[in-house]
Every structure is written in structure tokens, then in C-alpha cells.
Coordinates of C-alpha atoms in Angstrom, one line a residue:
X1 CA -25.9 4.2 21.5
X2 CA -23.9 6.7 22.3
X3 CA -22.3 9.1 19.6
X4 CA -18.7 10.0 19.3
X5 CA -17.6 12.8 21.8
X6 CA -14.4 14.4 22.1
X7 CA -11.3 13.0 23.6
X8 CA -10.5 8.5 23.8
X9 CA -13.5 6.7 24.8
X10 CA -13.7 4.1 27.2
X11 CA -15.7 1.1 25.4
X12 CA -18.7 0.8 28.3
X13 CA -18.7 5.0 27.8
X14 CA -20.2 4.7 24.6
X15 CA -23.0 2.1 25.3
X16 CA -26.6 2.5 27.1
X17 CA -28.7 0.0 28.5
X18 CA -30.4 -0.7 25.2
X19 CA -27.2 -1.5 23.0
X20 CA -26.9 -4.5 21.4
X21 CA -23.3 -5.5 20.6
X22 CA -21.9 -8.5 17.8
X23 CA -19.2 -10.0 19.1
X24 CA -16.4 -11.4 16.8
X25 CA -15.6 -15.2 18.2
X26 CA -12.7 -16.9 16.8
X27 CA -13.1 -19.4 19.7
X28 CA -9.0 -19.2 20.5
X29 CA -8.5 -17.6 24.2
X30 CA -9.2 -13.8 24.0
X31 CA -12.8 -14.2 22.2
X32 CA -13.9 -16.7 24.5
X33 CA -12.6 -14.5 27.2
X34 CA -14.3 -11.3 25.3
X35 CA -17.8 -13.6 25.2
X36 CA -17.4 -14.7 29.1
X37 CA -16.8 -10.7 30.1
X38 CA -19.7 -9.5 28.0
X39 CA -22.0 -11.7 29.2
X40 CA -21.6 -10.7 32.8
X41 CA -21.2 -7.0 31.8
X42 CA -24.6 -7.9 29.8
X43 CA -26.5 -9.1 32.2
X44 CA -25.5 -5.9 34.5
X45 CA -26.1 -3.2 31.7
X46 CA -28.7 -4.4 30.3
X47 CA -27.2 -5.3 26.9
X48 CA -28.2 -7.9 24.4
X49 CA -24.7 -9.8 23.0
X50 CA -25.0 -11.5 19.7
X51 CA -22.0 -14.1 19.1
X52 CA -20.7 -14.4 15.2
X53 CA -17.6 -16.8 13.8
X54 CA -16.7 -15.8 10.9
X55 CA -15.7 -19.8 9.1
X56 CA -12.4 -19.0 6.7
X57 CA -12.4 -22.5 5.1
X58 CA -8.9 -22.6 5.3
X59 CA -7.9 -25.4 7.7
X60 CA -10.2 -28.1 6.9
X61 CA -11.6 -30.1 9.8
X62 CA -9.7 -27.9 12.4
X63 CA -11.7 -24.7 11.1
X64 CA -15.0 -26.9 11.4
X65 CA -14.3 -27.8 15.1
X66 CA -13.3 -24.6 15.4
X67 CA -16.7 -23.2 14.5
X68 CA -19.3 -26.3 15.8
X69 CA -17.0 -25.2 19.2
X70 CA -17.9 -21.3 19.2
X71 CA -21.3 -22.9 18.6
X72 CA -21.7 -25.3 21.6
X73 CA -20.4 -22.3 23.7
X74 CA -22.5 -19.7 22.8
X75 CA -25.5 -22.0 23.0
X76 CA -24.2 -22.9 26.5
X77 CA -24.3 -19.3 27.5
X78 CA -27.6 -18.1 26.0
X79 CA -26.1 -16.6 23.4
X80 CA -27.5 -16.2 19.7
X81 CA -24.7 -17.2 17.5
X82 CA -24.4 -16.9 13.6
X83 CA -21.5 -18.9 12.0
X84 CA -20.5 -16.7 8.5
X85 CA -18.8 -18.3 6.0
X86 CA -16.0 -17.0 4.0
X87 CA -15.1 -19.7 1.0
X88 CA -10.9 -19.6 -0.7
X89 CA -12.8 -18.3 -3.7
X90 CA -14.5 -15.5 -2.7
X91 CA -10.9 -14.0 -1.7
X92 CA -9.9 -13.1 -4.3
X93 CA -6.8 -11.1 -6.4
X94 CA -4.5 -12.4 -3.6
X95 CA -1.9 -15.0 -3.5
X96 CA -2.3 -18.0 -1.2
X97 CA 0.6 -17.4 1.4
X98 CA 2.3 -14.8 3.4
X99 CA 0.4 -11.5 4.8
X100 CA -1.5 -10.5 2.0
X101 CA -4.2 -13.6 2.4
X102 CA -4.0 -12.9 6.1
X103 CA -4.8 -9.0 5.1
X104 CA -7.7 -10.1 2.9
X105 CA -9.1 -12.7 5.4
X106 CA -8.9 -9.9 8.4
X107 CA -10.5 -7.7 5.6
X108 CA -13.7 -10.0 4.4
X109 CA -14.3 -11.5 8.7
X110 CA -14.8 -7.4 9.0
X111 CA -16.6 -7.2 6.4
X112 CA -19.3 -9.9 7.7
X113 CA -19.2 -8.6 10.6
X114 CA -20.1 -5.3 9.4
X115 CA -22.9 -6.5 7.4
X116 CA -24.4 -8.8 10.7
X117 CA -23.9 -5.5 13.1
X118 CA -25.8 -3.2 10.1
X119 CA -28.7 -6.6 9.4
X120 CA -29.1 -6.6 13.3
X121 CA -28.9 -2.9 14.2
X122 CA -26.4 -2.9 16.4
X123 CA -24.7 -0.4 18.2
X124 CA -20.9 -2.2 18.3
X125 CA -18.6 -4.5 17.1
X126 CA -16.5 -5.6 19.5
X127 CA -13.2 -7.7 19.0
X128 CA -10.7 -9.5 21.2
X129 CA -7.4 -7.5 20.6
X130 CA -5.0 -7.6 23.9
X131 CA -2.4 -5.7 25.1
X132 CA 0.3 -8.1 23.6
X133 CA -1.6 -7.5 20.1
X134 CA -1.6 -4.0 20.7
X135 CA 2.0 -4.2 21.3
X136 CA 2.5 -6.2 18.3
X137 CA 0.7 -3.5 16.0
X138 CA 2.5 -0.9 17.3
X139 CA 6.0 -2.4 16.0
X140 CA 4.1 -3.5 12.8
X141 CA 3.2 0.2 12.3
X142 CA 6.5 1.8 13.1
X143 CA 8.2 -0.5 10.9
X144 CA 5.6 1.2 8.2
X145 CA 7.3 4.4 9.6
X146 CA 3.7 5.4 10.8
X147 CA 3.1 8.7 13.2
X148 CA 1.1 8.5 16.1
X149 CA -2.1 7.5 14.2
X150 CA -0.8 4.0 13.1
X151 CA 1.4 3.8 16.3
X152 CA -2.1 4.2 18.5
X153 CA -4.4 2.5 16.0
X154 CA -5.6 -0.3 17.8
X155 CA -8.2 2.0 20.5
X156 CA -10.3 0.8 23.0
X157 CA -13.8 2.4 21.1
X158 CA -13.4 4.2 17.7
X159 CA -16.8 5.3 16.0
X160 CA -16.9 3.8 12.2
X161 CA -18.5 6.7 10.6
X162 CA -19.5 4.7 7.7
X163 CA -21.6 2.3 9.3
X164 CA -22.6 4.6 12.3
X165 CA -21.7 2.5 14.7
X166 CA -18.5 1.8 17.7
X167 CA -15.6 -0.9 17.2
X168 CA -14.9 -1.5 20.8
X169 CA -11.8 -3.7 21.9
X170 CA -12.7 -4.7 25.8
X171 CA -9.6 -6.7 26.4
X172 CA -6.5 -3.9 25.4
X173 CA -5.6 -4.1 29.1
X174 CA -5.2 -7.5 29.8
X175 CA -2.2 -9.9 28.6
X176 CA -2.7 -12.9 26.8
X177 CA -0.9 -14.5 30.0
X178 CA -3.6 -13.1 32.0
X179 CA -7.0 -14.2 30.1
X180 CA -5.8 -17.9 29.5
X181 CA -5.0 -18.1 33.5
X182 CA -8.4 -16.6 34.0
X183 CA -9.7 -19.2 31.4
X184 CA -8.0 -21.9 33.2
X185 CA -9.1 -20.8 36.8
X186 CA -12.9 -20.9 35.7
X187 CA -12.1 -24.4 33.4
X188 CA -12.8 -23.0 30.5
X189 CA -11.7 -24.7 27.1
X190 CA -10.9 -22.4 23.7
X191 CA -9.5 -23.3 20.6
X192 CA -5.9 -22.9 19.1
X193 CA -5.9 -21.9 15.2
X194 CA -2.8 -23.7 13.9
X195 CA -1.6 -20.8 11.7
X196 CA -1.1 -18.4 14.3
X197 CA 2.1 -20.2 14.5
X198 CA 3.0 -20.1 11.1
X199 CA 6.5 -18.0 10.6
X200 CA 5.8 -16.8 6.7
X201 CA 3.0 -14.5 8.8
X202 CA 5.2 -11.4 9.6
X203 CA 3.0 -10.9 12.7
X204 CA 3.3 -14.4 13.8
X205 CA 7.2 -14.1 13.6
X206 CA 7.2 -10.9 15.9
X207 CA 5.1 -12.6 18.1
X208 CA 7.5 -15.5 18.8
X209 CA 11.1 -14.6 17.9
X210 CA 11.1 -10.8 18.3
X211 CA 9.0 -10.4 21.0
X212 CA 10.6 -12.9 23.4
X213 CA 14.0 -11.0 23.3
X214 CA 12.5 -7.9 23.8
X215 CA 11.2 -9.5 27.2
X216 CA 14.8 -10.8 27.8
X217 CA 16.3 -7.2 27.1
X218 CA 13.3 -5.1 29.3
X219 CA 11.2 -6.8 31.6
X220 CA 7.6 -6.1 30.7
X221 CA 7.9 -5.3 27.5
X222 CA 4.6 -6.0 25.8
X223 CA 3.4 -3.6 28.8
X224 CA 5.7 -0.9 28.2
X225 CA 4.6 -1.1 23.9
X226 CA 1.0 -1.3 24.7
X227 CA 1.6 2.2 27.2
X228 CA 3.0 3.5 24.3
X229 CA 0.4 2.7 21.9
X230 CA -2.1 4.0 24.0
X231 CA -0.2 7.5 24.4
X232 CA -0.2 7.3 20.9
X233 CA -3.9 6.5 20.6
X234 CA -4.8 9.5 22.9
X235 CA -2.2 12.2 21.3
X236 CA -3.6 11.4 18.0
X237 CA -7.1 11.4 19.3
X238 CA -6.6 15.0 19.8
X239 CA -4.6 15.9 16.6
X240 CA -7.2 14.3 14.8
X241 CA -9.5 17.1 15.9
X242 CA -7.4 19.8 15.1
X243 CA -6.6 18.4 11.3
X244 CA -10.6 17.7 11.1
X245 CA -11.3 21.5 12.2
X246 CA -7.8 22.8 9.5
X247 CA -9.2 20.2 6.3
X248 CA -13.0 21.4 7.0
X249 CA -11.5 25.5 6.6
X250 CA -9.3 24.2 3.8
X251 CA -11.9 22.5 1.6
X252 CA -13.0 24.5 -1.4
X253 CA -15.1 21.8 -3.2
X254 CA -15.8 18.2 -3.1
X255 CA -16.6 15.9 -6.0
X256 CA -16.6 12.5 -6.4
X257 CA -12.8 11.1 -6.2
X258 CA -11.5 15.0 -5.8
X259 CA -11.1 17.5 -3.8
X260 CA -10.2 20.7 -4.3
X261 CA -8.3 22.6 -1.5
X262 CA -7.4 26.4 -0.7
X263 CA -3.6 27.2 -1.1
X264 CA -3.6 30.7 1.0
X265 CA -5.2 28.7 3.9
X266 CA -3.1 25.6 3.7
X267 CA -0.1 27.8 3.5
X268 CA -0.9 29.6 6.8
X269 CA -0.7 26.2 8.7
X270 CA 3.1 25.3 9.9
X271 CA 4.2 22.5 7.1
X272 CA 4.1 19.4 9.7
X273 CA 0.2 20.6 9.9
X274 CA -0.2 21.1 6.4
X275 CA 1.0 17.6 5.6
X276 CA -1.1 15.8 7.6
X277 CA -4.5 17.7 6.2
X278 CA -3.3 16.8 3.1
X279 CA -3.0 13.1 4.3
X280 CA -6.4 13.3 5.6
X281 CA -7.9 14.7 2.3
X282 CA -6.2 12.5 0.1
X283 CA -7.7 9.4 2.5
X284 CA -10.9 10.5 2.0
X285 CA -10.9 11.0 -2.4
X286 CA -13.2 8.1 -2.5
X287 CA -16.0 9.8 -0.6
X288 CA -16.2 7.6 2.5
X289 CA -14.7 9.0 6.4
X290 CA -12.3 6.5 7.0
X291 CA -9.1 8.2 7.9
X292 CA -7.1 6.0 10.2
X293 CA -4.6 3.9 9.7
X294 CA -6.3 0.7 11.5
X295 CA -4.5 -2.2 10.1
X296 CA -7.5 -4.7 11.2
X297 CA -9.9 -2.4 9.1
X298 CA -7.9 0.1 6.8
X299 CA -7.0 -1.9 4.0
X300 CA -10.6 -3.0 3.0
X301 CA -11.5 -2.4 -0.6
X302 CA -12.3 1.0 -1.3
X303 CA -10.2 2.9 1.2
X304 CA -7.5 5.2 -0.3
X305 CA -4.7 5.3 2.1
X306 CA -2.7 8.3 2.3
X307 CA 0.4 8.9 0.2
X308 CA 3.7 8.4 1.4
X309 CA 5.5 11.0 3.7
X310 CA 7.9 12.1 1.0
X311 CA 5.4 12.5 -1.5
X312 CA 3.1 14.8 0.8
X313 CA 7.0 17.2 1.8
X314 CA 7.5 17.7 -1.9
X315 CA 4.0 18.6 -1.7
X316 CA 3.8 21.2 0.6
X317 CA 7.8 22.2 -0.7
X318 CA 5.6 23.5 -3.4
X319 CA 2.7 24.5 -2.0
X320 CA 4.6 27.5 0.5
X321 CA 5.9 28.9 -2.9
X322 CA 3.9 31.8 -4.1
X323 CA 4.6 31.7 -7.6
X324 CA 5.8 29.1 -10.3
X325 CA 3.8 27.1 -12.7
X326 CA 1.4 24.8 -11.4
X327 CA 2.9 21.0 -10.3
X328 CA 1.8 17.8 -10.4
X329 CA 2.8 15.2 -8.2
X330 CA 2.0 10.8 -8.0
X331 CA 0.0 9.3 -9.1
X332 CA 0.4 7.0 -6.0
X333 CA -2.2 4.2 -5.8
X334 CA -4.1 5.4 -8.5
X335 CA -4.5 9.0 -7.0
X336 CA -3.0 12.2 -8.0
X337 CA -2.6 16.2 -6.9
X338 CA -1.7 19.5 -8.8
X339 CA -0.2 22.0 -6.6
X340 CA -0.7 25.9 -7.8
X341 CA -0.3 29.2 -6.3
X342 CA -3.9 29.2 -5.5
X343 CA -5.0 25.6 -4.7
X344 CA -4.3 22.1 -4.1
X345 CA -6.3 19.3 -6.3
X346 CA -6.6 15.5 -5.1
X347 CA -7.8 13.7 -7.9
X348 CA -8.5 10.3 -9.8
X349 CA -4.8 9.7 -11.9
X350 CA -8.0 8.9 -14.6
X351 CA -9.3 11.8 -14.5
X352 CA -8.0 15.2 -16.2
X353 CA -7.3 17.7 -13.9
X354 CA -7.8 20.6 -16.2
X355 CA -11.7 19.5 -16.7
X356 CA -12.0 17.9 -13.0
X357 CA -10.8 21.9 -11.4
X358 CA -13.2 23.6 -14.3
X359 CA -15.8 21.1 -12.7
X360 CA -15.0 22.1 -8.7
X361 CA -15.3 26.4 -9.8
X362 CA -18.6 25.3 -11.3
X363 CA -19.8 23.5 -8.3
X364 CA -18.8 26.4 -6.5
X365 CA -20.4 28.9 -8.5
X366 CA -18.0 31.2 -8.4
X367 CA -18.0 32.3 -11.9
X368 CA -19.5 31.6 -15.4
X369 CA -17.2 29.4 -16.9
X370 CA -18.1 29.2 -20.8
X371 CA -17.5 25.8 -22.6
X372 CA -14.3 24.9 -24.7
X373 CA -13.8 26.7 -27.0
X374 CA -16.0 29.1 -25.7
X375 CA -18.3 30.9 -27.4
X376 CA -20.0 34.3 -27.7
X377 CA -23.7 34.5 -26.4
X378 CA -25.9 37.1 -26.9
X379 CA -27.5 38.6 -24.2
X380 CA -29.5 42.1 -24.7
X381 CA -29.8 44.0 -27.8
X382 CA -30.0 48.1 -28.3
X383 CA -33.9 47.8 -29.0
X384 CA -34.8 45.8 -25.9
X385 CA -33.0 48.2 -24.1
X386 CA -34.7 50.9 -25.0
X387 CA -38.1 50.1 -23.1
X388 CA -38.9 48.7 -19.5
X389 CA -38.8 44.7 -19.7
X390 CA -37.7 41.3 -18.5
X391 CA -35.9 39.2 -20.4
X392 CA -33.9 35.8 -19.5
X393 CA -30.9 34.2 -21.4
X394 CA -30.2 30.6 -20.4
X395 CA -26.1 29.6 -19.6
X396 CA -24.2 26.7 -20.8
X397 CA -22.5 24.4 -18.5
X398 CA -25.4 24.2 -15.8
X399 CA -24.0 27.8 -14.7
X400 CA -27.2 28.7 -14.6
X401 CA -28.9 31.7 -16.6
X402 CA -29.0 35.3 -16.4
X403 CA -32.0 37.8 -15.7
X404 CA -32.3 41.4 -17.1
X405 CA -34.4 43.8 -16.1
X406 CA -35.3 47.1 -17.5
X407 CA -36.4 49.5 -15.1
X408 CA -37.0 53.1 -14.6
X409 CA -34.3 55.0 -12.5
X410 CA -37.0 56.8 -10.1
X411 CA -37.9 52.8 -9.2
X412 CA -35.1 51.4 -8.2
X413 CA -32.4 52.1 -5.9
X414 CA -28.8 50.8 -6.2
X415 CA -27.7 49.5 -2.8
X416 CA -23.7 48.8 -3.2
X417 CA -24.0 47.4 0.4
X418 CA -26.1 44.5 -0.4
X419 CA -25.0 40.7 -1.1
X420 CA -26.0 40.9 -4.7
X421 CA -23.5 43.7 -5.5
X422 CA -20.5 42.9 -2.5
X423 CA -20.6 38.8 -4.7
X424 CA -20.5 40.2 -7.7
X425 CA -24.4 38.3 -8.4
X426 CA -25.4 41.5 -9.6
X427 CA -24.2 44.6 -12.0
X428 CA -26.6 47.5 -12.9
X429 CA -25.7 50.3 -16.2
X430 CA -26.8 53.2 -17.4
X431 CA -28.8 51.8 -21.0
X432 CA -27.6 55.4 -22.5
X433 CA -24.2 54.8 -22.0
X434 CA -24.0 50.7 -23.5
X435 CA -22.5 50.6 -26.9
X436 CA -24.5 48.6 -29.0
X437 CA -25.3 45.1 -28.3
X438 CA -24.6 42.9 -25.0
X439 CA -23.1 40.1 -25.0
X440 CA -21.1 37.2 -22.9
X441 CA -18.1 36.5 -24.0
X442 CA -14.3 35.2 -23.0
X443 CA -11.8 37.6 -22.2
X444 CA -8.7 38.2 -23.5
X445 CA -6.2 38.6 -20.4
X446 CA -4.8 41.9 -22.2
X447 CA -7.7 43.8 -23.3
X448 CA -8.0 46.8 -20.1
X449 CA -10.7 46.9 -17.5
X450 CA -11.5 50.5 -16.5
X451 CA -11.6 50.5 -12.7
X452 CA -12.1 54.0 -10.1
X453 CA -10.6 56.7 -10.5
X454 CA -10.0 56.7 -14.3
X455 CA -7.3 53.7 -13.9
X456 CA -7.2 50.9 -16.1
X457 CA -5.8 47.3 -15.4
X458 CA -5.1 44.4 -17.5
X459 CA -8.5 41.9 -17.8
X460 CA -6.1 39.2 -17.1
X461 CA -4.3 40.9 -14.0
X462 CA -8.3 41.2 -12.6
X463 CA -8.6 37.3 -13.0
X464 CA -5.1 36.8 -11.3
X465 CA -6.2 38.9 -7.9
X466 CA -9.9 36.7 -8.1
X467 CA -7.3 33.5 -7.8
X468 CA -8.9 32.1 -11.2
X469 CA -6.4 29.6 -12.4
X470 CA -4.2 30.4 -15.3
X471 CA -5.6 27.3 -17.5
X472 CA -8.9 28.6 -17.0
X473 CA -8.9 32.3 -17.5
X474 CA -9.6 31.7 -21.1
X475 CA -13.2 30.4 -19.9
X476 CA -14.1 32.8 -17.7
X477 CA -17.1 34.9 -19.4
X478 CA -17.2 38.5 -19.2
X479 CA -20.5 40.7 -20.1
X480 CA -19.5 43.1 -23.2
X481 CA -20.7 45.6 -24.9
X482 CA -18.8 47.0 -28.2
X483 CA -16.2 48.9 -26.4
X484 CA -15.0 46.1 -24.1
X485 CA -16.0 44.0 -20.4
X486 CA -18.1 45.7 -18.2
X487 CA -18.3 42.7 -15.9
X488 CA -16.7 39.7 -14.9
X489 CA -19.8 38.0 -13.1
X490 CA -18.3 36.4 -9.6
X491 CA -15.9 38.3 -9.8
X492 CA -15.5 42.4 -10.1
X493 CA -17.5 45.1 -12.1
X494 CA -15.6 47.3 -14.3
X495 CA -16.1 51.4 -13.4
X496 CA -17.7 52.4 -16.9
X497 CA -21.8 52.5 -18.0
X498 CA -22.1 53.4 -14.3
X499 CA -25.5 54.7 -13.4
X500 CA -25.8 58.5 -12.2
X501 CA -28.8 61.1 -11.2
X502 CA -29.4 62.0 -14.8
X503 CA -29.8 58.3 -15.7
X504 CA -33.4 57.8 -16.8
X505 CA -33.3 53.6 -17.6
X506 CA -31.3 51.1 -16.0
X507 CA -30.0 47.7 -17.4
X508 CA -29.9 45.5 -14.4
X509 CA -28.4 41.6 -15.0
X510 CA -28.6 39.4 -12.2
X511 CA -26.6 35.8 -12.7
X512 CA -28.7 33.2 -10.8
X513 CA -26.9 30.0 -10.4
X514 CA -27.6 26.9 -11.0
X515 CA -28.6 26.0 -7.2
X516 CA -30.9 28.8 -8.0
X517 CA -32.7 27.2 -10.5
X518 CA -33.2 24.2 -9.2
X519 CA -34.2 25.5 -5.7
X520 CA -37.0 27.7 -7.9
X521 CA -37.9 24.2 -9.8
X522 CA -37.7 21.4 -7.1

């Protein structure tokens, strides 16, 4: 198998000589057209075909025929051939008419067919969608109001990153007109499913009331849709590059249902661009890939879609201010975001936001963040300064520990240049110059931080210009000694206990994170 490359595939692109594909057979005209064309494609390629019918239970003896049929014919063609079963009371949660069992039967045949591609290591999935189902999804989806990504959903080859494998559609070009005369011209029998003509199925009524008077008011219609849905498909194929490459630059943190985004960088974007990386985050809060607004695979349990369009322009309304209180928007399908001047949080409407973006600065190690309330911890006193040594003082939180070292000016040398000091990882004093005992502390946002040049700036205006939230500046922990911080680790050094030529010992403390630790005890 072949893996995704850039730009629309074609479906025989992104399969070698060694693929096996698991063909979805209905038995109505276009799967027993897909299984015919496979087979001779098969037998030129190389493939292996595996044939499955997915049995619904819903139409009594007609959906038996139906499956002893798909049977008879794969056995007639060489073809293994599973028959699945889907029972009424596994689908459940839904009511019995109208397009939401339709939605969860389309949902659970994937499913199975899913599972038999991943039990039989396949490389596809291919379906029987045709241009006049293409056409039909693409006014389904702009009567959703989708963009280009629901208008061009239906694609000839689209890699499911979940599974790692392709969902090929081999048929988008041909009309339904044209495979049953094919069908016909070989003498060829398929099936008809009874519900497909059904009018309380909103596709089934497009299909025969809307779409016939479209044909009556432009000739070729269906033709014209499915060109457009394919433009569609191939615009968004590109755009969905370019929000991948803008979300991956965007993301500060990931945890499970959240993710925490960078204002400054989101701002940069133009808002149309901004919206849709938003979109693509907030589709992805439960962890999995799935992004796209495929209405045959999209609205499977456990796929977030993305929140409405005005939802996501409020959003980013608020997002291109640079000041204001932080805002919350949704919850919309159990999913929620806090907008502040510094980032943008997708989150669980469960969870507490407060406690899920204290989580994400932990994860990204940018700071020790003390528990709440937070409380004092002592680091170094004046007599184990006073002599060379090591000592270690474990953090709370999983933010790691800290590391002090006593050492002897004339054996160490201070290199301002180096990662340690230019991340903050790393602060060295003059033990002369410390004011009794060390400690880690909070800070209060008032008390003054001595900085060059004999300035002095608010501790609280330091955490503002390090874009540490407001709600969480109280939990930042600052090193101390009994005149005030002398460093905020992660974030800047204050200019006082600094070390000179006449300084005989010096007080290094080095914060070593918690991916530290565990690296040093794997």
C-alpha cells in the first residue's frame, strides 16, 4: 500500500500489486458493478478482492435474498465473501424512521467493514458511490451550509488515518444510467433495496423529486454537481494542507479531550484562516485524525464534529483583541473553548478549564506551577550554603525537582549563552550575597523584581510579558530568599545575588523537569 501523498489521489494510484482490497456489496447495481470492475482490474494488478455484505435485518426476507444473492455472485466469480450481520438491537439510541437510523446503519456497515479490512490486513475499502451520489452529497452538504470540505467529501481515495488504510470510491465517474446499461449489456442481475425509495429518507427525496427538475431546468445536471464536487474535493485537498501545516505551528499542548492553542500565532493568520484551524482542532478534541466532513463516515461514534460557523466568528471576534478578560464560548456537543489574550483552549464542557490549562503549562514544562493553595517549600538553608555540596529538593505536581550545587567560583564558569540560562533551566548566585534561607514560593504580582540597570518592575508585570495566564500567576513559584524573588524558573532571572570576580562560592539551582526524571529512571 501506498501512503498518502500530496495533492487528490486517483484510487489505482494508491495501490501496488500486493494490495488486498474489501469490497462493500450491497448487491443493488453499483456494487455489483464495483465487484465486476475489480475483478478484472484484479486480475491485471495483481490484487486479491475480498467481497463483504453487511446484513441490516431490516427488510425481512428481501434483506435475506439480498444477502444469499451477493453470495451466489461472489462465489460465481471466485470471490471470498463474508456476510456481516448488523441486528435492529445493536442500533441503538436512535429512533426507527427518518435519517437518523439510515445515519446509524451507514455508521455500523462502516464500522464492520472497518473491522473485516483491519482482521484481514487490508490495504482499502472500497465502496460503490457514483457520480449521481456524489451529486446528491454535494446538495445534502450545502444545505448543511458546508465549505468546500463537505461540498467535495465524497473523493475518489482518502487515507483513514485511524485505521491506516485508503477508502477508495472506483465508480465517482460513472452515472447510475451508465453502470445498469453496462449491467444489462453483460446480463448481469443486482438487487433493488426497497427503501431506497422511501420518501421520509431526505436523500431518497432529492434523489427523485429534486433531482429530476434540476435535469428539466439544466441538462446534465448530476454531471455538472458531481464537477463541482470534485473541484471542491481538490480545492479542499489543498487547503487541508495548509490548515494542517497553520494547526501543527499553532498547537501549544495536547491532552486528552483538549487542546491548548497559541493566541499570537493564530492572530497572525487572516480570520477566514484562523477559523478553519480552529474547526480542525476542535474536530480532533477526542484524540483521533478524523477531520472531514464525510457524511458516509463522519458521524460515527466518537468523532467530534466541528462547531458551527458562527460559533467559531465570535471566536476569532475575540481572539484578534489584545486585551479584555478571558471568554468562554459553547459548549456545543459537549465541547467547549476559553479565548484569552494569550491562548485558545478546546476542552471537555466537563472538564474545568482553570485546572485542564494549569494541566497543559505543566505538560509543557514551562514553569513550576505550585499546587492550590500553594505553599512555601524550602529549598537551601544558610549553613548548607556555606560549604561545597549537592543537594536535591523534590517538586509537587510532577514538575519535577530541583538540583543545587555548591561549587567553588575558580571551578565553574557561567556561560549566559548556553540553553540552561537562554530557558531559564538554570540560575547561579553569589552564596555571600543570599539573605538567609531559600525558598520556593508564590509571588505576589506587586512585590518588585530588580532587573539591569538598577530598574525594578512589578513581579506580576514579569508574568504578564512570559504570557502566564492571569488565573494562574498566583501558582507560579518563584525562588526567594528574605529580601524577595530572585527567580522565576521558566521564566526570567531577577538582576540581584549576581555572581562577580570577587565571588568565592556559588549557589547553582538547576530545575529538571519531569521528562527529566523519567528519562534518567526509564
Amino acid at each position: 500500500m501506498k501512503g498518502p501523498q500530496q495533492g487528490v489521489e486517483t484510487w489505482k494510484s494508491v495501490l501496488t500489486p500486493e494490495s488486498l482490497v474489501v469490497a462493500g456489496i450491497s448487491g443493488g447495481p453499483d456494487s455489483v458493478y464495483l465487484l465486476l470492475n475489480l475483478m478484472e482490474a484484479a486480475a491485471e494488478q495483481g490484487w486479491q478482492v475480498h467481497a463483504v455484505h453487511v446484513h441490516h435485518h431490516q427488510r425481512g426476507a428481501e434483506a435475506d435474498a439480498d444477502a444469499e444473492f451477493v453470495r451466489l455472485l461472489a462465489g460465481e466469480l471466485g470471490v471470498p465473501c463474508a456476510v456481516l450481520d448488523i441486528h435492529p438491537d445493536q442500533i441503538s439510541g436512535v429512533e426507527s424512521e427518518g435519517d437518523s437510523l439510515e445515519g446509524r446503519l451507514r455508521e455500523a456497515r462502516l464500522s464492520l467493514l472497518r473491522a473485516q479490512a483491519a482482521a484481514l490486513g487490508a490495504d482499502a475499502i472500497a465502496l460503490g458511490h457514483h457520480a449521481g451520489d456524489l451529486a446528491e452529497s454535494f446538495l445534502l452538504m450545502a444545505l448543511r451550509g458546508s465549505g468546500p470540505t463537505g461540498l467535495g467529501s465524497l473523493r475518489e481515495a482518502r487515507f483513514l488515518e485511524d485505521d491506516g488504510i485508503w477508502l477508495i470510491r472506483p465508480l465517482l465517474s460513472l452515472s447510475r444510467a451508465d453502470i445498469e446499461a453496462e449491467l444489462r449489456e453483460r446480463g448481469q442481475d443486482w438487487r433493488e433495496d426497497s427503501s431506497n425509495r422511501d420518501p421520509k429518507f431526505r436523500r431518497n427525496r432529492l434523489r427523485m423529486e429534486v433531482m429530476p427538475l434540476l435535469q428539466d431546468i439544466e441538462s446534465g445536471a448530476t454531471e455538472v454537481l458531481a464537477r463541482s464536487a470534485c473541484l471542491c474535493a481538490e480545492e479542499s485537498e489543498l487547503l487541508d494542507e495548509t490548515v494542517a501545516e497553520r494547526l501543527a505551528a499553532a498547537v501549544r499542548s495536547r491532552l486528552e479531550g483538549s487542546i491548548l492553542l497559541d493566541a499570537a500565532c493564530l492572530r497572525r493568520l487572516k480570520p477566514a484562516m484562523a477559523s478553519l484551524v480552529i474547526r480542525r482542532a476542535w474536530a480532533r478534541l477526542d484524540g483521533r485524525n478524523s477531520d472531514k466532513e464525510d457524511i458516509f463516515s463522519t458521524n460515527r461514534p466518537g468523532i467530534v464534529l466541528p462547531p458551527p460557523h458562527a460559533l467559531t466568528k465570535d471566536l476569532v471576534r475575540r481572539l484578534r483583541l489584545s486585551e479584555g478578560e478571558a471568554a468562554h464560548f459553547g459548549p456545543v456537543r459537549g465541547f467547549a473553548a476559553m479565548v484569552s489574550n494569550h491562548e485558545v483552549l478546546l476542552y471537555r464542557e466537563s472538564d474545568p478549564p482553570a485546572e485542564l490549562l494549569a494541566a497543559h503549562y505543566r505538560e509543557m514544562q514551562r514553569m513550576i506551577l505550585l499546587p492550590d493553595p500553594p505553599p512555601p517549600i524550602a529549598v537551601l538553608n544558610s549553613s548548607q550554603r556555606a560549604t561545597v555540596g549537592h543537594y536535591e529538593v523534590p517538586l509537587p505536581a510532577e514538575a519535577g525537582r530541583l538540583e543545587i550545587d555548591i561549587l567553588p567560583a575558580l571551578e565553574f564558569t557561567v556561560d549566559w549563552s548556553a540553553p540552561e540560562f537562554t530557558e531559564q533551566r538554570t540560575a547561579v548566585f553569589d552564596t555571600r550575597s543570599l539573605k538567609k534561607d531559600l525558598i520556593l514560593r508564590s509571588i505576589d504580582p506587586k512585590e518588585p523584581l530588580s532587573i539591569s540597570g538598577g530598574q525594578k518592575k512589578d513581579a506580576g508585570d514579569v508574568l504578564q510579558e512570559g504570557r502566564i495566564p492571569a488565573d494562574m500567576r498566583r501558582r507560579v513559584a518563584g525562588l526567594a530568599d528574605d529580601r524577595g524573588v530572585l527567580w522565576i524558573p521558566g521564566v526570567r532571572r531577577a538582576a540581584a545575588s549576581v555572581v562577580t570576580d570577587r565571588t568565592e562560592l556559588i549557589v547553582r539551582v538547576r530545575w529538571i523537569s519531569k521528562e527529566e526524571v523519567s528519562e534518567e529512571n526509564p
